[in-house]
Short mmCIF file of C-alpha atoms in Angstrom, two decimals:
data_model
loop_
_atom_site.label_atom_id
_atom_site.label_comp_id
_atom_site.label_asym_id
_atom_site.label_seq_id
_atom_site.Cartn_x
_atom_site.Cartn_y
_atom_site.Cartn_z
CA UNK T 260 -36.45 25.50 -19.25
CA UNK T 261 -34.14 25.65 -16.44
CA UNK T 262 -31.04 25.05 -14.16
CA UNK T 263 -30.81 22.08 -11.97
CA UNK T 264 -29.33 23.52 -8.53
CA UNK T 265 -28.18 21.35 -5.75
CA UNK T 266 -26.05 22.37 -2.23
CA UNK T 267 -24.38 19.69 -0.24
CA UNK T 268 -22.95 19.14 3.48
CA UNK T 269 -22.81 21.89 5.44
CA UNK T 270 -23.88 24.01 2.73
CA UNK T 271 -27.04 22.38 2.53
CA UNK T 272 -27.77 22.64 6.03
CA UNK T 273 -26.98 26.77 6.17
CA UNK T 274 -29.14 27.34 2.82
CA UNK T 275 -31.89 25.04 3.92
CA UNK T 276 -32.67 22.95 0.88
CA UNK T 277 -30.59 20.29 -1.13
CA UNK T 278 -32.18 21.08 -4.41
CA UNK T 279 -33.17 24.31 -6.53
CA UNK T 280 -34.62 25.17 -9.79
CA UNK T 281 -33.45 28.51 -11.41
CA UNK T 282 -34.89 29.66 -14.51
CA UNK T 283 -32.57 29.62 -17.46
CA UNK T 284 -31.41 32.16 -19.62
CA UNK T 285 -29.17 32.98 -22.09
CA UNK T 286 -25.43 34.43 -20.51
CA UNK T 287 -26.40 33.09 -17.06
CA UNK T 288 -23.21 32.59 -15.47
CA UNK T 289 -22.48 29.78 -12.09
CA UNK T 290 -22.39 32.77 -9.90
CA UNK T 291 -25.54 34.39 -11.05
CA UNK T 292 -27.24 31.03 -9.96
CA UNK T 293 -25.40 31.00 -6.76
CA UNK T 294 -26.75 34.30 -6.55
CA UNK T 295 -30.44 33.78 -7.28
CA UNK T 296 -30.53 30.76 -5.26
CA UNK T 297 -29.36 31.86 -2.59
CA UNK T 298 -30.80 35.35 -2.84
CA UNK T 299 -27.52 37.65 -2.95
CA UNK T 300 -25.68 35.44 0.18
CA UNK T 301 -21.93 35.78 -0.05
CA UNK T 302 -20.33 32.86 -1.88
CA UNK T 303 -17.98 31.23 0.80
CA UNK T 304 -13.87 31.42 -0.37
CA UNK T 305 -13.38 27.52 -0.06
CA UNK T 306 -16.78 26.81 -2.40
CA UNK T 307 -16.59 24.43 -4.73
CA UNK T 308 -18.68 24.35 -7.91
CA UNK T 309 -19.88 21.25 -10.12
CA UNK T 310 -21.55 21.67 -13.99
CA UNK T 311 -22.67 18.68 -14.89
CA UNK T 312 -21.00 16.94 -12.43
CA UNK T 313 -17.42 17.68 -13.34
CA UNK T 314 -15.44 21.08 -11.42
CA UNK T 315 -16.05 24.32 -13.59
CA UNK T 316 -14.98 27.85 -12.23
CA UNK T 317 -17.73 30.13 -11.24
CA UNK T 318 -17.54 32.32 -14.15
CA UNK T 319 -18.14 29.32 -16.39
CA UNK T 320 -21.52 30.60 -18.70
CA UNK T 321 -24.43 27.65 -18.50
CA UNK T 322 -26.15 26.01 -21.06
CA UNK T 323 -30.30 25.51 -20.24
CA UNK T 324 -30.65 22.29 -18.49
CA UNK T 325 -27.25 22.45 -17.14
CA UNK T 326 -27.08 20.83 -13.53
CA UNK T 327 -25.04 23.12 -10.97
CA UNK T 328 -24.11 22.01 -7.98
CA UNK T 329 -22.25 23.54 -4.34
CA UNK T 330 -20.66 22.07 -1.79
CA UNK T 331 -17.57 23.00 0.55
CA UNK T 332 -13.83 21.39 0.73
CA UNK T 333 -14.48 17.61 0.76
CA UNK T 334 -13.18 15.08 3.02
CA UNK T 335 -13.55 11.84 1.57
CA UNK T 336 -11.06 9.00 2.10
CA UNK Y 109 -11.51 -1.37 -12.94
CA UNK Y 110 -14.44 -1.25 -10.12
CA UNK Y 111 -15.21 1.35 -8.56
CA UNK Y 112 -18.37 1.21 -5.66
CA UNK Y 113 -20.30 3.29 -3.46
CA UNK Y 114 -21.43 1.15 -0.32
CA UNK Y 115 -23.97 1.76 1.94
CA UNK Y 116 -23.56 -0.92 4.51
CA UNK Y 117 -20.38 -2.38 6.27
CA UNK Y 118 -18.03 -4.57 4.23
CA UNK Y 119 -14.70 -6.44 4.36
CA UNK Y 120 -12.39 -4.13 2.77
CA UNK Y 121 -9.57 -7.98 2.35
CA UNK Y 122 -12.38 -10.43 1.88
CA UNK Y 123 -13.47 -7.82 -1.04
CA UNK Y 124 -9.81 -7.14 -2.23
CA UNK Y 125 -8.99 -11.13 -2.59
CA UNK Y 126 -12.40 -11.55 -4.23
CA UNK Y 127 -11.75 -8.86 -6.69
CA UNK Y 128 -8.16 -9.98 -7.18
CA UNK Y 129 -9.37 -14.07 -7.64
CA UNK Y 130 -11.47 -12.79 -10.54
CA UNK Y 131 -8.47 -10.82 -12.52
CA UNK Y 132 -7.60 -12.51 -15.58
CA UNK Y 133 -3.86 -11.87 -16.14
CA UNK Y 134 -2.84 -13.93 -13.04
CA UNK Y 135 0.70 -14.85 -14.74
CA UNK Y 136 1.72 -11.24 -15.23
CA UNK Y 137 0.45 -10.09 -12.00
CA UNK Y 138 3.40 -9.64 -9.87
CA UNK Y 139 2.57 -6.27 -6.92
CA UNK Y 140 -0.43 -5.75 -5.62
CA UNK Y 141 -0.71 -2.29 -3.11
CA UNK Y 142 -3.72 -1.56 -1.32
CA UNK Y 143 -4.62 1.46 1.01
CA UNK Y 144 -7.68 0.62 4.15
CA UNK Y 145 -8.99 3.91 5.53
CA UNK Y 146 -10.53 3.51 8.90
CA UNK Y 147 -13.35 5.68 11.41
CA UNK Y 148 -10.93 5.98 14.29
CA UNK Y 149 -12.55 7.14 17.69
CA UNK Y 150 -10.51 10.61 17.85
CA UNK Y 151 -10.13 13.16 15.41
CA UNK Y 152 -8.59 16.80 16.12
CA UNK Y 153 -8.90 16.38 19.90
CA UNK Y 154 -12.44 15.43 20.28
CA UNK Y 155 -13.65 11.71 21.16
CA UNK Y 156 -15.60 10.86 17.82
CA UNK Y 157 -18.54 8.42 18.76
CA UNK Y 158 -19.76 7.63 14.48
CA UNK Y 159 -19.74 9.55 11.53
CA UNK Y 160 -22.33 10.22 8.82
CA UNK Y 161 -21.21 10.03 5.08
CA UNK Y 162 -22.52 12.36 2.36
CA UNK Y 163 -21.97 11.83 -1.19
CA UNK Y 164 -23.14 13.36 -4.68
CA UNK Y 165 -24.50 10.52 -6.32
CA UNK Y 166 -23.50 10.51 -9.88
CA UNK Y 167 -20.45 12.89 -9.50
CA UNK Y 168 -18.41 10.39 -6.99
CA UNK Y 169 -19.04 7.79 -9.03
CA UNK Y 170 -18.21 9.21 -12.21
CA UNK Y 171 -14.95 11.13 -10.22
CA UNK Y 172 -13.88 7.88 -8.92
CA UNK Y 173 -13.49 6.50 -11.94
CA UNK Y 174 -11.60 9.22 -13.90
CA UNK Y 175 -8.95 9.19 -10.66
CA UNK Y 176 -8.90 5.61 -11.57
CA UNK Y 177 -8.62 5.90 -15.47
CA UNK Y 178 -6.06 8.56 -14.73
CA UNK Y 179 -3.79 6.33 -12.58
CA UNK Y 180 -4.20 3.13 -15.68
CA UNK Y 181 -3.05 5.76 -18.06
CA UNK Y 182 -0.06 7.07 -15.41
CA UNK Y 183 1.14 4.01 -15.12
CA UNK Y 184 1.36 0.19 -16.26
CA UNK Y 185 -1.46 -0.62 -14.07
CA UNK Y 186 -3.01 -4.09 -14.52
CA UNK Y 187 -6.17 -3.64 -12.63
CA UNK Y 188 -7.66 -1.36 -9.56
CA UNK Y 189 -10.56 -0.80 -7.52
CA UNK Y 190 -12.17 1.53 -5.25
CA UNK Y 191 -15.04 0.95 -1.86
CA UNK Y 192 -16.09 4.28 -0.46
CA UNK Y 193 -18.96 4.17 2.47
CA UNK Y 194 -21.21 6.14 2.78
CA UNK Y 195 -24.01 6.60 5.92
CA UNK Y 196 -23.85 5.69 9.53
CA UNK Y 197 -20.03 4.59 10.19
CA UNK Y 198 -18.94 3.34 12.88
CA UNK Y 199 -15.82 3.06 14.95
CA UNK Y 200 -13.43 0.70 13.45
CA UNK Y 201 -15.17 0.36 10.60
CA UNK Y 202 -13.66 0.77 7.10
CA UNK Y 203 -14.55 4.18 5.14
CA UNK Y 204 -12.44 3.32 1.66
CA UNK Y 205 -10.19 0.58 0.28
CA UNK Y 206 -7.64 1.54 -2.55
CA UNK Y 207 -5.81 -1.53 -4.04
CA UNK Y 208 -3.99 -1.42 -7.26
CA UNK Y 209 -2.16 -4.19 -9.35
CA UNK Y 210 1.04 -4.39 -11.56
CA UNK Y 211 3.85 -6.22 -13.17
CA UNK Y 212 5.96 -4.31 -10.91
CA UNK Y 213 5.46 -2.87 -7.03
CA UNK Y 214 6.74 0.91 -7.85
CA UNK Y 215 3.67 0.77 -9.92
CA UNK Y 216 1.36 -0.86 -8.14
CA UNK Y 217 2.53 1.25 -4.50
CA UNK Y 218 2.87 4.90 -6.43
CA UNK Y 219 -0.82 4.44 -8.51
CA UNK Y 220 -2.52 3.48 -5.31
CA UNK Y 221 -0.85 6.51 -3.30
CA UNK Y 222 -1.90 9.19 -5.89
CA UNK Y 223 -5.47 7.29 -6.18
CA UNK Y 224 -6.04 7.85 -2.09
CA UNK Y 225 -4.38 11.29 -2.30
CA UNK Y 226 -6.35 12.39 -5.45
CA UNK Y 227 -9.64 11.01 -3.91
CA UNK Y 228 -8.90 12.77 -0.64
CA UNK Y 229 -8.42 15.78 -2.44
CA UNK Y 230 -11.23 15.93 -5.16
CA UNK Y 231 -13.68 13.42 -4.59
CA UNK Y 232 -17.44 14.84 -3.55
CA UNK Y 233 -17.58 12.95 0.21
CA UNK Y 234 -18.36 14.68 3.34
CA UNK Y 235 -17.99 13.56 6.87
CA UNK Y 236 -20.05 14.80 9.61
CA UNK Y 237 -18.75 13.88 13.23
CA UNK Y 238 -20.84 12.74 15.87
CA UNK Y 239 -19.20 13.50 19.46
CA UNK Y 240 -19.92 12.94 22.88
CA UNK Y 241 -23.36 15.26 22.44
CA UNK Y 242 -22.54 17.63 19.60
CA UNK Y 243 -22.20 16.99 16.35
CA UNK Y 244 -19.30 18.89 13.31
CA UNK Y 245 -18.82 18.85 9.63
CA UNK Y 246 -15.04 17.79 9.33
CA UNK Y 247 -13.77 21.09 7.43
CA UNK Y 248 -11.07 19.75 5.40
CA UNK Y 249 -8.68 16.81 4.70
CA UNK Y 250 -5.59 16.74 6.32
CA UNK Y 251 -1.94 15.53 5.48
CA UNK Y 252 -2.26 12.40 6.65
CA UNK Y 253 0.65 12.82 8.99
CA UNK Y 254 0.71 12.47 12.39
CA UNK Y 255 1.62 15.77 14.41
CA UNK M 249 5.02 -7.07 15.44
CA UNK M 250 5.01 -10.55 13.30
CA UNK M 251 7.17 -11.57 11.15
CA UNK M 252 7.05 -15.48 9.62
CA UNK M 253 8.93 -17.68 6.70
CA UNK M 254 6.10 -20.06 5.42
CA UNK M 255 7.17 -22.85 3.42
CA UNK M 256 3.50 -23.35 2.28
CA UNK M 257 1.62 -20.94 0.43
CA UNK M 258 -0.83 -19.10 1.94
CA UNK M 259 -4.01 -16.28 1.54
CA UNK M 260 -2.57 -12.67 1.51
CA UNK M 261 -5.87 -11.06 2.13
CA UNK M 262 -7.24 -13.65 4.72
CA UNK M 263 -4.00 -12.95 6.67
CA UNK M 264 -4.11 -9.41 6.62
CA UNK M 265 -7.64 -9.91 7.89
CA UNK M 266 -6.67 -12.45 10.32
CA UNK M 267 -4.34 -10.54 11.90
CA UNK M 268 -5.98 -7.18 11.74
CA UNK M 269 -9.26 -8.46 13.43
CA UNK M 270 -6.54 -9.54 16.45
CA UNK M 271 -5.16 -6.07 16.69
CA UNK M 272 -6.46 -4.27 20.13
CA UNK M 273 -6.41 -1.08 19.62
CA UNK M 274 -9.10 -0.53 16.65
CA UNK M 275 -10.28 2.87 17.72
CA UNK M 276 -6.73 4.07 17.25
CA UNK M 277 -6.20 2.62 13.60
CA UNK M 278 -6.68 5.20 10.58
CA UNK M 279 -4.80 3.66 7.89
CA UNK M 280 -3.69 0.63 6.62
CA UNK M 281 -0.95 -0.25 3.73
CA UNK M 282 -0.16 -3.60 2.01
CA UNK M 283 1.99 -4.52 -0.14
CA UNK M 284 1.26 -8.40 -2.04
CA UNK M 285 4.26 -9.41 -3.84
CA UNK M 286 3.52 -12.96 -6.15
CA UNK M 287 5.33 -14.97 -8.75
CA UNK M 288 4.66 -13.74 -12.54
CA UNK M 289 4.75 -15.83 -15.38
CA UNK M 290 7.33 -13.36 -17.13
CA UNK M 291 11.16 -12.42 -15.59
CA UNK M 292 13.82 -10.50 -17.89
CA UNK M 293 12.81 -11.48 -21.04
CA UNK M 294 12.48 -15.51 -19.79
CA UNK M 295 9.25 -17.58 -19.51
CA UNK M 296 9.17 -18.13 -15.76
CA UNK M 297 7.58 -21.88 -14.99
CA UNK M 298 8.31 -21.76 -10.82
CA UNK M 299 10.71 -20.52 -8.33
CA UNK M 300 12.59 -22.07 -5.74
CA UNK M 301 12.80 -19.79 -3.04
CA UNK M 302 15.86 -19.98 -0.31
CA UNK M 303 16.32 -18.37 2.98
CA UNK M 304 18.97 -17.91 6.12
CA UNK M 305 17.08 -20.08 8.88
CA UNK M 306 17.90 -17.58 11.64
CA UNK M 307 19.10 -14.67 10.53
CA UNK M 308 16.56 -13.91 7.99
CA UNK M 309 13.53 -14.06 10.52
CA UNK M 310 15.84 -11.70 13.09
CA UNK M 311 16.73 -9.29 9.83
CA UNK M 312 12.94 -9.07 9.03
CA UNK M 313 12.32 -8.46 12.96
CA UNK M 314 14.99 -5.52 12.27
CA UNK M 315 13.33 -3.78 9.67
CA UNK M 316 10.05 -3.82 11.32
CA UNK M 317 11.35 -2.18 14.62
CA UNK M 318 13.12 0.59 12.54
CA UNK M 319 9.97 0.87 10.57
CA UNK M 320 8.32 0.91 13.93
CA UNK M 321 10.49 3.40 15.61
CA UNK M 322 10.92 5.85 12.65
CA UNK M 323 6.93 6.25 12.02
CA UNK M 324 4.32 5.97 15.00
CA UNK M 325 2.96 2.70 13.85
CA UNK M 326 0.33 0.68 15.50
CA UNK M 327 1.53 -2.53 14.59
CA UNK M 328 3.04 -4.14 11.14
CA UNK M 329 3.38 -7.88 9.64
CA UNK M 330 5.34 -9.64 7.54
CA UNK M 331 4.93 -12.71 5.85
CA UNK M 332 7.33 -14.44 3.13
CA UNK M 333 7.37 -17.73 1.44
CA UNK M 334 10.41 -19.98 1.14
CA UNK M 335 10.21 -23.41 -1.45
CA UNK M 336 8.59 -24.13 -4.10
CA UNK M 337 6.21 -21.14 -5.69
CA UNK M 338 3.80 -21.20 -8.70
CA UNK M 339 3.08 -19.14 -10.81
CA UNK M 340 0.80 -16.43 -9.15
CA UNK M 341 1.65 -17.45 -5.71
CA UNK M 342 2.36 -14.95 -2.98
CA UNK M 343 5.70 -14.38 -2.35
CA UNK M 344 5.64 -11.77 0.21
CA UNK M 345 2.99 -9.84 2.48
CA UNK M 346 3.73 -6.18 4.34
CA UNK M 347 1.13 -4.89 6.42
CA UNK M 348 1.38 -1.73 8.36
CA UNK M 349 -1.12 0.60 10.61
CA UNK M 350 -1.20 3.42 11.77
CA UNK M 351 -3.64 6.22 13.09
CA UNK M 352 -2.62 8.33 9.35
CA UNK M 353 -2.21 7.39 5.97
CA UNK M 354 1.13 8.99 5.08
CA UNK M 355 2.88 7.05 8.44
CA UNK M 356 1.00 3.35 6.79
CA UNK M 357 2.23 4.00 3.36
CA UNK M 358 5.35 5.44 3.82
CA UNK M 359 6.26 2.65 6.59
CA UNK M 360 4.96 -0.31 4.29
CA UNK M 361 7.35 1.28 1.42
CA UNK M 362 10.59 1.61 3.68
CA UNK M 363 10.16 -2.17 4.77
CA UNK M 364 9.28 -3.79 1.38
CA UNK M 365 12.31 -1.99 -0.01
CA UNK M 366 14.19 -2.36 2.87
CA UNK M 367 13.37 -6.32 2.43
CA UNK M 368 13.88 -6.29 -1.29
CA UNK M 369 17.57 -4.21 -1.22
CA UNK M 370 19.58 -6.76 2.50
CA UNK M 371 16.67 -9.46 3.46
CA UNK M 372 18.29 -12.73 3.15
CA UNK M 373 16.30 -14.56 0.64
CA UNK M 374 17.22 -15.64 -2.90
CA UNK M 375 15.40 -16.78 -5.81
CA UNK M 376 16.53 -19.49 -8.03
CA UNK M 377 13.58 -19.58 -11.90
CA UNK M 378 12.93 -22.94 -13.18
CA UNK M 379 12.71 -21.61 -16.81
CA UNK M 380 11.48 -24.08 -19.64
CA UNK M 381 14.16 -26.99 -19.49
CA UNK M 382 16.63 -24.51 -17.18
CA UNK M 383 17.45 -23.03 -14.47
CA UNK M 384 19.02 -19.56 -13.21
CA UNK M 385 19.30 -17.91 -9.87
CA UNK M 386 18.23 -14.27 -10.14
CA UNK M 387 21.23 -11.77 -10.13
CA UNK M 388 19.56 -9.12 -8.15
CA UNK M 389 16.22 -7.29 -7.41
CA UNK M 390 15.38 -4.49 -9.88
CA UNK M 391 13.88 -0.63 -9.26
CA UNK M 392 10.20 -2.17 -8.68
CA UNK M 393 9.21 -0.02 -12.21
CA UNK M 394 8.50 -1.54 -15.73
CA UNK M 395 11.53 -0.58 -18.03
CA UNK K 6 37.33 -24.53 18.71
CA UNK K 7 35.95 -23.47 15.68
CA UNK K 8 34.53 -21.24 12.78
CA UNK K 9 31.26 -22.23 11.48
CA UNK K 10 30.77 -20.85 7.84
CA UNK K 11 28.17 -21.29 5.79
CA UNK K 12 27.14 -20.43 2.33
CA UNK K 13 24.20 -19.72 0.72
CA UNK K 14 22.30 -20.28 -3.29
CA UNK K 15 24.75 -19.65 -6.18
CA UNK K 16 27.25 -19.58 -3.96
CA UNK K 17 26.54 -22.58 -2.07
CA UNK K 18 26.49 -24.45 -5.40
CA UNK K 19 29.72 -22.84 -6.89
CA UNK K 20 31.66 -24.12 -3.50
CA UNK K 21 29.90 -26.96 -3.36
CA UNK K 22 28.58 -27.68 -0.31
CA UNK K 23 26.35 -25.67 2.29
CA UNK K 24 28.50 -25.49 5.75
CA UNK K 25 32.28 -25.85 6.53
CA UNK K 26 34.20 -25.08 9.76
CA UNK K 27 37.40 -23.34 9.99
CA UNK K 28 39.90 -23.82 12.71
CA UNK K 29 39.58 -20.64 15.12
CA UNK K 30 42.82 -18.95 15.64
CA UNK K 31 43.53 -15.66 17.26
CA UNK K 32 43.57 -12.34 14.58
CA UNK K 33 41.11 -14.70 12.10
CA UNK K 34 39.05 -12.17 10.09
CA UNK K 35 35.79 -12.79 7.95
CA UNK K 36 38.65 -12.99 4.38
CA UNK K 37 40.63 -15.44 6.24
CA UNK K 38 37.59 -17.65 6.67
CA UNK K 39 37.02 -17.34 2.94
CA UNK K 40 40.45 -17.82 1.71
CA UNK K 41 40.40 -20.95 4.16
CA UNK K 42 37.06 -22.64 3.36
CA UNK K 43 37.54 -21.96 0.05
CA UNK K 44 41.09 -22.91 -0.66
CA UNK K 45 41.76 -19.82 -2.26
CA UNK K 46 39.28 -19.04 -4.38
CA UNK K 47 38.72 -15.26 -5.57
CA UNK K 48 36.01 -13.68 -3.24
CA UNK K 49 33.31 -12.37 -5.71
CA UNK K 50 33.22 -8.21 -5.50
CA UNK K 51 29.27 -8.72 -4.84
CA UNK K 52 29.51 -11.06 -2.04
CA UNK K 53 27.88 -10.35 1.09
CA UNK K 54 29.42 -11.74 4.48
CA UNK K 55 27.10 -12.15 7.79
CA UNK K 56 29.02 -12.39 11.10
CA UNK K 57 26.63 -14.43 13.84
CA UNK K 58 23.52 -13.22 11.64
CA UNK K 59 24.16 -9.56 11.41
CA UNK K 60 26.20 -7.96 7.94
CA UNK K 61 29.41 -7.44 8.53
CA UNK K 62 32.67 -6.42 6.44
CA UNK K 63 35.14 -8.27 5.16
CA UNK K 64 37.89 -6.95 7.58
CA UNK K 65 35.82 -8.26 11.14
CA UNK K 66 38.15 -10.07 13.44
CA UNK K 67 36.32 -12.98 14.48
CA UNK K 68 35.84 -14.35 17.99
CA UNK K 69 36.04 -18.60 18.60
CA UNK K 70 32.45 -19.95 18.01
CA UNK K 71 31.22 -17.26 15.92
CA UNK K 72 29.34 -18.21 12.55
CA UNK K 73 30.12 -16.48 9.27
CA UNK K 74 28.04 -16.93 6.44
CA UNK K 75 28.97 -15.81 2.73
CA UNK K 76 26.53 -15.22 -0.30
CA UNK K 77 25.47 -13.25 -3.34
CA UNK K 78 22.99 -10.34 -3.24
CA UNK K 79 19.57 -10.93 -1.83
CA UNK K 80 16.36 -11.47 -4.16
CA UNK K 81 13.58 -11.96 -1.80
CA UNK K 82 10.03 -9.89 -1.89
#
């Protein structure tokens, strides 16, 4: 099983890919995906972070099949 | 409650009086507040020739509607709905309409304020600027105050 | 800057649109703000069957004209409108249309707030309820919120 | 030369008619006018008095030809 990543805006553009698979296991944590995905890049100060489509802190501990997504300060509206 | 993701241009006050024509509760209807966001052709000092619209399919959605189930439950709201774009916009063209209804205009004016501000906030949209042969993610939201 | 009494009822949205569409400057516009205010079925505990609406021929178009250049002058505005019925209203009739825009939100919705309760608190109009089998003038215009 | 007063909604009804004119006399003010078109009658503690289409108080000295109007709080929007 696995974790769902996905990176939008300008975050997608500097990581080069919209979408990710990380393998699941138990105790994995948002940043330790933002860490394997990205392959130890800094996470940026102003990053947001989506589980499941709803904002969850990056200590937050995932579930397998859990969908985790990235993006920077929006600007909707 | 509506609440859409569009694609291609619309009518943000042919869409509001459709949307308001179909409410039920005509009778107890009595303040309606809407807010029109708009691509204007300057932003930050730079000439802005269009702007390209990201969203996170799924999440907006579902976002927009709890900043719209949150404002209902805030106060005595009788109806509201939300148009975002999203793609190729250009000048002039409208980017979100707000509009709210109520017994009463406090209501219907103060739900529709903390429905923009709340979507400017925390709602998954990104603009990209396209200027006069460069291109820049805007990096956050402003105020909405002039200087 | 318009400002007009209409004595027949007329299509909030469609005259927002209207007048919007006629605006010159559309690469300058960010934001706009209505306000819709229309008859309700329900007033202080009465059954409400219509309204007879009375106005100052004169001095209610130049007081109107008055709030929209201090609107005008206290926020950098693009351009605002005003529209208000006199006569004979139904029930779910427009009573009143604000329309302001600006290049930022805050400046439209702040502007469109000052002149609707600007109108609502010295604008010489005055509403008379044709109840079921009675009549009453309206004492005075309330906060705007549901008690 | 002459006052031209007019009154508006409840008020209009309570008086009984919709315009009036005063006779214009030097030192007139905006209670005079009232007292005068009225024929004494109380002036309400919520009335509002327009001098020539702009609010004014109750104390205004008028000047010949001006137009006062008298009437109860607004209601419009």
């Amino acid at each position: 099983m696995a974790i769902t990543v996905k990176f939008f805006a300008r975050l997608r553009e500097e990581v080069g890919r919209a979408d990710d698979v990380v393998a699941f296991e138990p105790g994995l944590s948002v940043t330790d995906v933002w860490r394997s995905a990205t392959h130890g890049r800094a996470m940026p100060e102003s990053l947001l972070v989506a589980v499941n489509m709803a904002y969850a802190r990056g200590d937050v501990e995932l579930r397998d099949g859990d969908e985790v997504a990235f993006f920077p300060p929006v600007t909707g509206g | 409650m509506q609440v859409q993701i569009r694609a291609e241009p619309f009518d943000p006050h042919a869409e509001m009086g459709r949307y308001q024509a179909g409410l039920q509760s005509r009778g107890a209807m009595g303040a309606a507040a809407s807010f029109i966001g708009m691509l204007r052709d300057h932003n930050e000092g730079a000439a802005v020739r269009e702007m390209q619209l990201e969203h996170y399919p799924g999440m907006t959605e579902k976002h927009l509607l709890d900043i719209c189930s949150a404002a209902m439950s805030r106060w005595p709201l009788i109806d509201c709905l939300v148009l975002h774009r999203t793609g190729r916009i250009r000048i002039g063209e409208t980017i979100v309409l707000v509009a709210t209804w109520a017994a009463h205009r406090g209501d219907a004016m103060d739900a529709c304020r903390f429905i923009i501000e709340d979507l400017k906030l925390r709602a998954p949209f990104w603009k990209k600027e396209r200027l006069e042969g460069s291109e820049r993610w805007v990096e956050k939201n402003t105020s909405g105050y002039s200087l």
